[in-house]
Structure formats: structure tokens, C-alpha cells
XYZ file of C-alpha atoms in Angstrom:
290
model
C 10.787 -12.314 13.979
C 9.674 -10.905 10.647
C 6.351 -9.191 9.990
C 3.709 -11.849 9.153
C 2.884 -11.854 5.438
C -0.662 -13.062 4.842
C -1.691 -14.997 1.765
C -5.064 -14.785 0.011
C -5.690 -18.498 0.669
C -5.757 -17.834 4.434
C -8.988 -15.870 4.021
C -10.923 -18.111 1.632
C -13.967 -19.966 2.915
C -14.571 -22.631 0.270
C -13.274 -23.070 -3.247
C -13.708 -19.637 -4.799
C -11.768 -18.145 -7.632
C -8.004 -18.213 -7.564
C -6.208 -15.000 -6.610
C -9.248 -12.932 -5.622
C -11.322 -12.497 -2.448
C -14.427 -10.349 -1.832
C -16.435 -10.100 1.386
C -18.522 -7.781 3.513
C -16.223 -6.185 6.040
C -18.248 -7.385 9.029
C -17.973 -10.996 7.815
C -14.294 -10.525 7.076
C -13.310 -9.348 10.551
C -15.516 -11.941 12.246
C -13.925 -14.819 10.328
C -10.352 -13.486 10.559
C -10.287 -11.757 13.954
C -7.246 -13.737 15.060
C -4.989 -12.314 12.349
C -6.147 -8.892 11.164
C -5.750 -6.867 14.392
C -2.024 -7.572 14.632
C 0.477 -5.745 12.388
C 0.940 -7.728 9.181
C 1.579 -7.297 5.483
C 0.088 -8.882 2.371
C 1.271 -10.370 -0.896
C -1.700 -8.902 -2.773
C -3.501 -5.633 -3.598
C -6.289 -4.652 -1.196
C -9.202 -2.198 -1.254
C -11.622 -1.512 1.624
C -14.796 0.609 1.666
C -16.310 1.717 4.985
C -20.016 2.571 5.105
C -20.226 2.541 8.914
C -17.887 2.509 11.888
C -15.053 4.541 13.351
C -11.517 3.814 14.433
C -7.944 4.007 13.232
C -6.102 2.327 10.382
C -2.316 2.375 10.667
C -0.454 1.887 7.387
C 3.333 1.864 7.472
C 3.329 3.816 10.764
C 0.989 6.533 9.518
C -2.413 6.666 11.244
C -5.632 7.374 9.326
C -9.087 7.827 10.806
C -11.833 5.378 9.853
C -15.312 6.748 9.209
C -18.149 6.223 6.709
C -17.019 7.078 3.192
C -13.364 6.204 3.704
C -11.628 3.906 1.225
C -8.170 2.447 1.817
C -5.753 0.984 -0.717
C -2.797 -1.266 0.113
C -0.048 -2.603 -2.084
C 1.942 -5.795 -1.473
C 4.475 -5.401 1.317
C 2.810 -2.582 3.235
C 2.397 -3.167 6.976
C -0.973 -2.330 8.536
C -3.484 -3.086 11.283
C -6.922 -1.918 12.431
C -8.308 -0.451 15.669
C -12.088 0.019 15.788
C -14.061 2.213 18.186
C -17.486 1.382 16.750
C -18.658 -1.570 14.672
C -17.474 -1.266 11.052
C -19.533 -2.100 7.968
C -18.589 -2.057 4.308
C -16.793 -4.238 1.803
C -13.295 -5.545 1.223
C -11.652 -7.134 -1.766
C -8.134 -8.156 -2.617
C -6.459 -9.861 -5.513
C -3.083 -10.769 -6.907
C -1.355 -8.666 -9.517
C -1.780 -11.506 -12.025
C -5.549 -11.707 -11.503
C -5.924 -8.165 -12.823
C -3.061 -7.745 -15.262
C -3.546 -11.022 -17.142
C -7.036 -9.789 -18.056
C -5.935 -6.252 -18.929
C -2.665 -6.782 -20.737
C -2.338 -3.139 -21.785
C -3.210 -1.686 -18.383
C -1.199 -2.113 -15.186
C -2.295 -1.685 -11.592
C 0.395 0.965 -11.151
C -1.552 3.113 -13.616
C -4.031 3.814 -10.825
C -2.677 6.704 -8.714
C -3.370 5.037 -5.352
C -1.185 2.086 -6.426
C 1.274 4.088 -8.501
C 3.632 5.720 -6.033
C 4.522 5.210 -2.392
C 4.173 8.991 -2.127
C 0.458 8.962 -2.978
C -1.890 8.711 0.027
C -3.444 5.245 0.528
C -6.811 6.737 1.501
C -9.754 8.469 -0.162
C -12.878 9.993 1.388
C -16.070 9.945 -0.671
C -18.917 12.437 -0.509
C -22.260 10.876 0.558
C -23.687 10.730 -2.973
C -20.502 9.153 -4.371
C -20.417 6.730 -1.439
C -23.873 5.409 -2.358
C -22.797 4.940 -5.970
C -19.537 3.152 -5.105
C -21.231 1.052 -2.416
C -23.567 -0.369 -5.062
C -20.598 -1.323 -7.238
C -18.936 -3.131 -4.317
C -22.229 -4.905 -3.582
C -22.526 -6.046 -7.209
C -18.986 -7.426 -7.181
C -19.643 -9.242 -3.888
C -22.930 -10.729 -5.164
C -21.197 -12.034 -8.288
C -18.364 -13.470 -6.190
C -20.876 -15.543 -4.197
C -22.434 -17.013 -7.352
C -21.199 -19.678 -9.775
C -22.516 -18.123 -12.971
C -21.030 -18.470 -16.438
C -18.074 -16.090 -17.048
C -18.037 -15.268 -13.339
C -14.308 -14.514 -13.199
C -14.471 -12.226 -16.213
C -17.400 -10.281 -14.751
C -15.666 -9.900 -11.392
C -12.440 -8.544 -12.845
C -14.460 -6.086 -14.925
C -16.414 -5.034 -11.834
C -13.191 -4.389 -9.923
C -11.770 -2.471 -12.874
C -14.882 -0.261 -12.994
C -14.528 0.385 -9.258
C -10.880 1.358 -9.728
C -11.791 3.726 -12.581
C -14.467 5.487 -10.519
C -12.174 5.724 -7.508
C -9.365 7.115 -9.680
C -11.690 9.873 -10.897
C -12.622 10.730 -7.318
C -8.996 10.468 -6.172
C -7.735 12.857 -8.856
C -10.555 15.408 -8.818
C -8.317 18.057 -7.222
C -5.060 16.992 -8.883
C -3.305 18.643 -11.800
C -3.880 15.929 -14.415
C -1.318 17.465 -16.725
C 1.387 16.724 -14.169
C -0.103 13.316 -13.368
C -0.107 12.325 -17.031
C 3.474 13.329 -17.820
C 4.481 9.925 -19.216
C 8.234 10.423 -19.216
C 8.434 11.715 -15.647
C 5.985 9.055 -14.463
C 8.067 6.265 -15.961
C 11.261 7.628 -14.416
C 9.641 7.991 -10.980
C 8.160 4.489 -11.108
C 11.505 3.016 -12.164
C 13.264 4.992 -9.437
C 10.937 3.713 -6.713
C 11.405 0.139 -7.935
C 15.182 0.572 -7.888
C 15.127 2.087 -4.406
C 13.017 -0.810 -3.123
C 15.566 -3.239 -4.537
C 18.826 -1.510 -3.605
C 18.219 0.801 -0.628
C 20.061 -1.511 1.780
C 23.364 -1.013 0.055
C 22.908 2.040 -2.189
C 22.113 5.223 -0.279
C 23.191 7.926 -2.741
C 21.349 9.365 -5.783
C 24.193 8.828 -8.280
C 23.744 5.052 -8.219
C 20.072 5.395 -9.194
C 20.721 8.040 -11.834
C 23.352 5.768 -13.431
C 20.898 2.851 -13.407
C 18.329 5.029 -15.162
C 20.902 6.344 -17.661
C 20.228 9.957 -16.720
C 22.202 12.579 -14.815
C 21.748 13.067 -11.081
C 20.635 16.624 -11.812
C 17.871 15.444 -14.147
C 16.752 12.776 -11.679
C 16.449 15.395 -8.944
C 14.485 17.588 -11.349
C 11.993 14.761 -12.007
C 11.535 14.009 -8.317
C 11.191 17.687 -7.443
C 8.659 18.373 -10.205
C 6.494 15.360 -9.376
C 6.834 15.101 -5.593
C 8.461 18.344 -4.453
C 11.214 16.278 -2.821
C 14.801 15.302 -3.558
C 16.102 11.894 -4.569
C 18.026 11.715 -1.297
C 14.775 12.239 0.601
C 13.120 9.323 -1.195
C 16.055 7.038 -0.386
C 16.098 8.147 3.259
C 12.342 7.687 3.603
C 12.584 4.110 2.324
C 15.445 3.330 4.728
C 13.496 4.796 7.648
C 10.353 2.867 6.714
C 12.265 -0.403 6.691
C 13.995 0.531 9.943
C 10.613 1.140 11.600
C 9.283 -2.188 10.336
C 12.299 -4.045 11.697
C 12.320 -2.174 15.020
C 8.652 -2.914 15.700
C 8.058 -6.263 14.026
C 11.289 -8.091 14.753
C 12.912 -9.058 17.998
C 16.401 -8.310 16.714
C 18.753 -6.196 18.768
C 18.901 -2.651 17.439
C 22.575 -3.121 16.602
C 21.624 -6.076 14.391
C 19.015 -3.953 12.649
C 21.668 -1.324 11.941
C 23.822 -4.107 10.465
C 20.913 -5.436 8.393
C 20.403 -1.963 6.931
C 24.145 -1.833 6.177
C 25.084 1.055 8.452
C 28.697 1.062 9.580
C 27.727 0.945 13.264
C 24.744 1.402 15.568
C 25.738 4.925 16.624
C 25.599 6.138 13.017
C 22.255 4.405 12.474
C 20.827 5.905 15.666
C 21.912 9.434 14.675
C 20.451 8.982 11.191
C 17.156 7.648 12.575
C 16.795 10.451 15.113
C 17.666 13.105 12.529
C 14.874 11.851 10.254
C 12.233 11.038 12.872
C 13.070 13.158 15.922
C 13.254 10.051 18.109
C 15.851 7.347 18.801
C 15.337 3.761 17.603
C 15.028 2.609 21.224
C 12.349 5.177 22.064
C 10.496 4.308 18.860
C 10.435 0.624 19.860
C 9.137 1.528 23.331
C 6.126 3.252 21.762
C 4.916 -0.114 20.455
C 5.633 -2.269 23.502
């Protein structure tokens, strides 16, 4: 059984705009309680603001605390689910890549740091004053979404863009912008992550990716080290482990079949690799979730 992939149309109430959804979070969980508490992924970009409530948000097997002022960002394909201890309040919106990028032809969603790299944290915590400011922007977008005014779609996409700009400024306040804005390194890293996502099943060594990027393995490692303080091999291994975790937890396949799916020569090799990277065997990892 594969991880359920939810579509925007599953959440829509009437006949709103194509490829975008905005709601208060309390309404959202009440209307979709049968699907959002189970691990699932999406085919769209998602942003959630919490103004009240506590709990845990698990994203790709990393747990993050929920509390007022927290904002979460998810890209297509990421697995997540919620656990709430107290009643949450806030806003949620999600949209397709096309909804945003067809309106801003010269600006891509990956330009925002929270959507740029898998290495960037999918969470941001706002100070109280900033929370009030951002909450108003979410409220304005939600109010417009509920209306049928002239140029409604254009105003909504501009509202979401303004939210992303403000959140990017808050997200990068303590980051070395000189390193963030290194265009050559950024392009190489983005291309590398895309290549790894496409080829990690069969290609597990850096040379393949360096050849695809028309650079030397040494230069590729330099880029990854400068931007992420990691090696190319680490990035490849992390992607393999992430997929292994998704398959172990969200499928009913035998572990040997999962090793075969990930193109390991045998289960013993896969098990050693998994334990080396995680400190736990695939079987023990599965037991944690069942």
C-alpha cells in the first residue's frame, strides 16, 4: 500500500478557484478529520499558520512542536500528519505550482528558502508582533477567497505572494544572505536535488550526478559542503533513507521487497545500510509505527 496522495479537489467545499484552497484551520480539520490525521502526502504546496493550539506535526519522520506563532511549509511529495493536544486555530492555504508560477513567470516557488531545498527546515516561529501582522495577511487572503469579486484570483495570488515575501524575510533574518544568494551554487544545488530525486533508486554514487551536471565530483562536493556543510554522498544517502522510511511505514510490503524496490543487492545489505544511517534496523523502525 502506497502513502495516500491527497488532491486539492478533495478539500474544496463548492466551486472555488482552480488549484488553490484557503480556510481557517479549525474549519479545515473539522471538514477533513477523516483524512488529515493519517500519514499522507500532497500534490501541492501548503502553508499553515497557528495562532492557538499545541501538539506535534510530523513531516518526513521529523517531529516539530505546534504552538502559537508556528508556520509550516510543505512541498509536493512530503509525508506528514498532525497530533493535537489542545484545540488549534489559525489559517491554512495550499495551491498548485501552476497557480503561482503562471502569474509570476519570472519568479519560481523554489526561490523561497522554505521551498528551495530539502535541507531547509519546513518550520518558522514568529515573534508575537510579527504573528499579528502575518495573521492579518492570512485573514485578508481568506476573506477574498470567500468572495466572488472582480479580479479575485489575481488578488489572491498577490496576497499569497506578499505572505511568502514577509515569511521569507522572517525566515532569513539570521541567515548569511551572501551565501543564500550565491546564484551559481544555488542552481547547482537545486539541480543536484532534482537529479537525486529522479535517480536515487539506481544511482547511489556522486560521480553520476557530477557527470550529469557537467562538473567534477570534487567541485560538486565543494558546492554541497559550502552550502550545506555536508557531502554529496550524504545527500544521496539521506534521500534513500527517507524513501526507505516512507516505504517501511506506509506500505505493507515485506522488508525484502522494499530492499529490492530501492535496488539493493539483498536485504542484508539494505538492513546494514539502514542501521548504519539511523541506528535502528528496518524491522525495529516499522515496529515503532505499529
